[in-house]
Tab-separated table of C-alpha atoms and ligand atoms in Angstrom:
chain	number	residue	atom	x	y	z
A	14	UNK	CA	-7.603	12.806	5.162
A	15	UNK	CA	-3.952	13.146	4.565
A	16	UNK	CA	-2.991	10.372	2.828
A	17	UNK	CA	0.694	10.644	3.191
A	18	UNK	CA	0.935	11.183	6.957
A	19	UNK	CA	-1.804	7.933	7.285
A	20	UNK	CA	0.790	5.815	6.028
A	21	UNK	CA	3.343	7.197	7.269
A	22	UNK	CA	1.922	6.777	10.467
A	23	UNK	CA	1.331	3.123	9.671
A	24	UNK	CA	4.758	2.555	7.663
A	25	UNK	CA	3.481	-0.745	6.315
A	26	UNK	CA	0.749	-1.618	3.684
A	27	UNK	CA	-0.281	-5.341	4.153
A	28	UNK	CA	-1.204	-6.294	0.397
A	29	UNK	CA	-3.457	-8.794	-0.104
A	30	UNK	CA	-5.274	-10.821	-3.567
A	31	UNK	CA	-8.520	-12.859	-1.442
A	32	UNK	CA	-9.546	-15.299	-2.909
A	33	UNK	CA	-13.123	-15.298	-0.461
A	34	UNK	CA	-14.325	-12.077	0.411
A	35	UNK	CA	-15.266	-13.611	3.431
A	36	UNK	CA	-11.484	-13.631	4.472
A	37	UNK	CA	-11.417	-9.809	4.570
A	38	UNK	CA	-13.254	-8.953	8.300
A	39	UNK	CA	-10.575	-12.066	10.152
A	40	UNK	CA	-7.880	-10.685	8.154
A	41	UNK	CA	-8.143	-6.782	9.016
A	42	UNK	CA	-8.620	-8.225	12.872
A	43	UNK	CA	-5.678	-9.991	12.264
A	44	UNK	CA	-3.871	-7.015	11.030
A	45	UNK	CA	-5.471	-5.000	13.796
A	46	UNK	CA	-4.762	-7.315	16.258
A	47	UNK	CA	-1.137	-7.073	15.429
A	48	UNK	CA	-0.836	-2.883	15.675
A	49	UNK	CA	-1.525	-2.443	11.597
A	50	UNK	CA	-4.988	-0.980	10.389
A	51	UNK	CA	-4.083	-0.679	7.471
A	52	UNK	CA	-4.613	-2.745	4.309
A	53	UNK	CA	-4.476	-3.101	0.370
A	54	UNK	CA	-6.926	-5.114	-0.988
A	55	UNK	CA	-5.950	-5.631	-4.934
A	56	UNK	CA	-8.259	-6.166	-7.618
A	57	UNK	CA	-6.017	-9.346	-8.610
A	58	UNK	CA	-9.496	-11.414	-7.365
A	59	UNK	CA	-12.935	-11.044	-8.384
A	60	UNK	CA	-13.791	-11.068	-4.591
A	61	UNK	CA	-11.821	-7.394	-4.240
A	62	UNK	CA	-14.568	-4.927	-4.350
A	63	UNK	CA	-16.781	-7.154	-1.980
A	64	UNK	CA	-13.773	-7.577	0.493
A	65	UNK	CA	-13.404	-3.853	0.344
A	66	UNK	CA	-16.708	-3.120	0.758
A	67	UNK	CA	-17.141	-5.812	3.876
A	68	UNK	CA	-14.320	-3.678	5.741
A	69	UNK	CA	-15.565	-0.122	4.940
A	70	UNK	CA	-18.931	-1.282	5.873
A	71	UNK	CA	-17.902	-3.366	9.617
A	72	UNK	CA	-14.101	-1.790	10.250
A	73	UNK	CA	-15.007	1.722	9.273
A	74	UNK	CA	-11.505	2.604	11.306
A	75	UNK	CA	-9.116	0.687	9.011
A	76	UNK	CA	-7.404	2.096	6.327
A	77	UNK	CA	-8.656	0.181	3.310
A	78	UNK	CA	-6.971	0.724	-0.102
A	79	UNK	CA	-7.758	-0.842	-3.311
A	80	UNK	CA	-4.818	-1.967	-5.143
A	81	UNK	CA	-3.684	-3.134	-8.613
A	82	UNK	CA	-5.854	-0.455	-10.022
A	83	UNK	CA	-5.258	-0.694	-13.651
A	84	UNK	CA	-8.285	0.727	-15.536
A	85	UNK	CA	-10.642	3.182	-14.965
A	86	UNK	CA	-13.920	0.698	-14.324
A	87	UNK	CA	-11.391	-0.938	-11.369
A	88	UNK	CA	-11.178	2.935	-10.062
A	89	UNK	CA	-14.949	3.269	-10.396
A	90	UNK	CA	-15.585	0.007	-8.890
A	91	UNK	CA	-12.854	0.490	-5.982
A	92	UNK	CA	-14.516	3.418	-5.027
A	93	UNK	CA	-18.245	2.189	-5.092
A	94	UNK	CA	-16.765	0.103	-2.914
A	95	UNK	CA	-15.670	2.171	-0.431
A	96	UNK	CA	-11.806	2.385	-1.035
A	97	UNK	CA	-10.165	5.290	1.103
A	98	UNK	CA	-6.691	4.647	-1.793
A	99	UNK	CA	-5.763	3.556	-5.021
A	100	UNK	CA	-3.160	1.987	-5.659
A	101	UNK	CA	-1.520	1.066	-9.054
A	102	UNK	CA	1.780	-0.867	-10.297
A	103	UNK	CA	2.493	1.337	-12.957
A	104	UNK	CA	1.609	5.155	-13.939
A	105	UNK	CA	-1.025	5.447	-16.112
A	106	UNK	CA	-1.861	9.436	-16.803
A	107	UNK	CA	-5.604	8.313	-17.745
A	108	UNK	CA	-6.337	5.772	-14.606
A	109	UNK	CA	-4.603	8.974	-12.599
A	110	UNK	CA	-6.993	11.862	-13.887
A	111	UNK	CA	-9.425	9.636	-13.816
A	112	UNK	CA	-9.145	8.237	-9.911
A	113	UNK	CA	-8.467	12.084	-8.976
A	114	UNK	CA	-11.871	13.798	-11.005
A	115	UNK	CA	-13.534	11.279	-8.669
A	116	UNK	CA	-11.787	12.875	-5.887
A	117	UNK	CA	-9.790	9.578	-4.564
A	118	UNK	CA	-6.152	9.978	-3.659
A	119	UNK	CA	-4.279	7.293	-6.108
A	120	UNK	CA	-0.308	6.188	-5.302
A	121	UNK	CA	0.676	5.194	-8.893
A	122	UNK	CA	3.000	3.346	-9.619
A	123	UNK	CA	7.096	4.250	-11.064
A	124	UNK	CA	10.601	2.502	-11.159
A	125	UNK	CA	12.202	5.021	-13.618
A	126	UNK	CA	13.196	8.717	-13.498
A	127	UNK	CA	11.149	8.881	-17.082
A	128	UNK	CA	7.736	7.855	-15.151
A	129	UNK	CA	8.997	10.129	-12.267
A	130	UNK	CA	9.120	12.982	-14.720
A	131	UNK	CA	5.428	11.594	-16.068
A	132	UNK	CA	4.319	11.767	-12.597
A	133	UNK	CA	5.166	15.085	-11.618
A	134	UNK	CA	3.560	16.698	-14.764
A	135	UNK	CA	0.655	15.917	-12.806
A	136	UNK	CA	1.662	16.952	-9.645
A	137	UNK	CA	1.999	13.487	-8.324
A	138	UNK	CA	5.103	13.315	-5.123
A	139	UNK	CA	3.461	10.094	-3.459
A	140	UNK	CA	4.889	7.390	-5.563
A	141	UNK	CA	4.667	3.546	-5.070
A	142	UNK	CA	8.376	2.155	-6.430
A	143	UNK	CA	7.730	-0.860	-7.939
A	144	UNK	CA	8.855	-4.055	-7.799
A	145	UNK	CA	11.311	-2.553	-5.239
A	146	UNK	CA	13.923	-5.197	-4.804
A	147	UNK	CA	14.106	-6.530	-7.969
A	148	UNK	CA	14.969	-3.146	-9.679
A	149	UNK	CA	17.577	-2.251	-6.797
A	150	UNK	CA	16.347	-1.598	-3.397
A	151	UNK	CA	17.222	0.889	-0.989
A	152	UNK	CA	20.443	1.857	-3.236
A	153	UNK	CA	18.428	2.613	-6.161
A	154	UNK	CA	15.832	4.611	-4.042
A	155	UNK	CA	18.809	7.056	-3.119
A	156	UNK	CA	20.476	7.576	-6.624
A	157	UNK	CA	16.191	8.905	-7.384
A	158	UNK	CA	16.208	10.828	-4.192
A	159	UNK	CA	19.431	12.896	-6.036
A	160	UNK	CA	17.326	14.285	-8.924
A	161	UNK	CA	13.936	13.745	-6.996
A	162	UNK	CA	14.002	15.084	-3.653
A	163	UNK	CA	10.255	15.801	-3.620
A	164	UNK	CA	9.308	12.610	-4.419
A	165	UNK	CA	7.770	10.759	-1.520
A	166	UNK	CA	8.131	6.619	-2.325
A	167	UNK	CA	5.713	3.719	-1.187
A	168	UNK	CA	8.208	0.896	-1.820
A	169	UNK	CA	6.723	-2.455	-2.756
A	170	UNK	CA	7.948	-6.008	-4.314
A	171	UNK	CA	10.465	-7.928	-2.750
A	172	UNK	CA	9.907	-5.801	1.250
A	173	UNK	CA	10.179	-8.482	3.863
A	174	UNK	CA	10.643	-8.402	7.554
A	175	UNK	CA	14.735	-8.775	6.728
A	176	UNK	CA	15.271	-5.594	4.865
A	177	UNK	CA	11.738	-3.660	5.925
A	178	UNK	CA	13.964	-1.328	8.184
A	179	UNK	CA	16.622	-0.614	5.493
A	180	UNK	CA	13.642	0.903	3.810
A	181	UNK	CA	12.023	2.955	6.153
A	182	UNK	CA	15.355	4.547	7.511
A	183	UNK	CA	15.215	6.231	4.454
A	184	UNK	CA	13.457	9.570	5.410
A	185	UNK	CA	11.545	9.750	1.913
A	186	UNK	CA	9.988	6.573	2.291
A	187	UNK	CA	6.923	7.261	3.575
A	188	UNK	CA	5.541	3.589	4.278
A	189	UNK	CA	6.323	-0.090	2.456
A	190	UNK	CA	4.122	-2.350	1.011
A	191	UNK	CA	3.914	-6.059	0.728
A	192	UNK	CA	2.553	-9.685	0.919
A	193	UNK	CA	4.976	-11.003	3.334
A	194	UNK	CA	2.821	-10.799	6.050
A	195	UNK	CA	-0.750	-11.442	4.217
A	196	UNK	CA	0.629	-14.741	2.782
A	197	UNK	CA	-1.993	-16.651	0.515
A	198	UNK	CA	-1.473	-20.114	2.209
A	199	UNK	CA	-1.888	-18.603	5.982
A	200	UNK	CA	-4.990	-17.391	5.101
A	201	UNK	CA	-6.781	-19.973	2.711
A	202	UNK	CA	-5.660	-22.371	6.475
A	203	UNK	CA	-7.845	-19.464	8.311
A	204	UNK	CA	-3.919	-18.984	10.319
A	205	UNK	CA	-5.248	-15.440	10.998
A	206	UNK	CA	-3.498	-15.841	14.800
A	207	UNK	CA	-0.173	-16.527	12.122
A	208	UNK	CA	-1.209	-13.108	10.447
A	209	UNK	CA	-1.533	-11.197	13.427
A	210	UNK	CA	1.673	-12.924	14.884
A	211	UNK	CA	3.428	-11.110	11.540
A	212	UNK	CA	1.733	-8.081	11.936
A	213	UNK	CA	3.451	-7.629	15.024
A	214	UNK	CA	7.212	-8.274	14.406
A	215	UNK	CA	6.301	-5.963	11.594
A	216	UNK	CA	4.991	-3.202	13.629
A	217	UNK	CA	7.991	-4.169	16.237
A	218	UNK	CA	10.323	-3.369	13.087
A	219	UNK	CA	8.647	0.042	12.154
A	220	UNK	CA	9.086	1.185	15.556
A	221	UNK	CA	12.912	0.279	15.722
A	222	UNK	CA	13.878	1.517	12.090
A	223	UNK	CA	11.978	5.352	13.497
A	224	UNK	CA	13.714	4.771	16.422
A	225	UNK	CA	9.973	4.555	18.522
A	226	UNK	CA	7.598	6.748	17.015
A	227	UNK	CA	4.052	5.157	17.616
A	228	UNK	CA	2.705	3.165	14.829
A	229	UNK	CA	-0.283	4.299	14.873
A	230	UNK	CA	-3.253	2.879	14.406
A	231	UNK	CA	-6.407	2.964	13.694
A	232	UNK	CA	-8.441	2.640	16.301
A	233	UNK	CA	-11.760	-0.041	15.813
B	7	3PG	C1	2.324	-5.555	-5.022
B	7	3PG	O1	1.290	-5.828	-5.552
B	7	3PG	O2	2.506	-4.431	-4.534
B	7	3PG	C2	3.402	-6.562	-4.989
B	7	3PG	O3	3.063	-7.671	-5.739
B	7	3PG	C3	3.792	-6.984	-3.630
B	7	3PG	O4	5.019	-7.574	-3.753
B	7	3PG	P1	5.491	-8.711	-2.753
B	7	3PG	O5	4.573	-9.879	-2.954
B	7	3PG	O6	6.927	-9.012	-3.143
B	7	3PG	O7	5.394	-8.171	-1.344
């Protein structure tokens, strides 16, 4: 597994907190359903390593990634799981060694050329920039790219179906992450035809900003 070209290939990372583990199989079909098999399931809810575990176990052909990683038990536990990813908001050099000893590719976390540097010591180039819009968006992404050209980013916080494309026409973003389309309130009302609705204007908008090239997906 190549992480990197997997989400690149997907170019969006649905990020989700369940509240029910139970929501995790409708969701993924929602997501599915829509063109994206991929998804983030953060450890923001007790229910996270059951969700996870639910769509390893009965959608072996999604993408599952554990997010919010932010200690070394939610690594262990992610991965017990079943997690194919980590994912974490910030960079943390222990949760990092720790998540790759076990062998599990992690996307930490950075929104300054300081944690960049921090990063790289370890030989870390796939980077989740964090929270994206708030810190400066797609402008602030190329003033890193200046210093940083090996750095591939995973931008995430503030990405919406408005300024999604901005993002991805930049050629070192590799995929963007967000909530917009895994909205709490959609699925607490069981809208998972809403999800899947979302999934697809999202997929419609990774295929226009890369001017075509297949989403891909995973197949079920
Ligand atoms: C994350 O966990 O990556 C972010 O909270 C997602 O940010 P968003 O809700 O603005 O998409």
């Amino acid at each position: 597994m190549n992480l990197e070209t997997d989400l690149r290939a997907v170019g969006i990372i649905p990020v989700v907190a369940l509240d029910r583990a139970e929501d995790a199989l409708p969701l993924v079909d929602a997501l599915s359903g829509g063109g994206l098999g991929c998804v983030e399931i953060t450890f923001r809810t007790p229910a996270a390593a059951a969700a996870i575990g639910a769509v390893r176990l009965h959608r072996p052909g999604v993408l599952v990634g554990a997010g919010t990683i932010l200690t070394t038990a939610q690594a262990d536990a992610a991965i017990e799981a079943g997690a194919s990813f980590l994912v974490a908001p910030g960079f943390n050099p222990v949760v990092v060694r720790h998540s790759l000893s076990r062998g599990i590719p992690i996307v930490p976390g950075v929104c300054t050329p300081s944690e960049i540097d921090q990063a790289l010591a370890l030989d870390m180039t796939l980077l989740k920039f964090f929270p994206a819009g708030p810190i400066g968006g797609v402008a602030y992404i190329k003033a890193l790219i200046g210093p940083y050209p090996m750095v591939r980013f995973v931008p995430t916080g503030g990405i919406t179906i408005a300024n999604l494309g901005e993002f991805l026409a930049v050629p070192q973003v590799v995929a963007c992450g967000g909530t917009w389309l895994t909205r709490a309130d959609m699925i607490l009302a069981g809208d998972f035809a809403g999800v899947e609705a979302l999934a697809r204007d999202a997929v419609a908008a990774v295929l226009a900003a890369r001017g075509g090239l297949a989403a891909t997906l995973v197949e079920l």
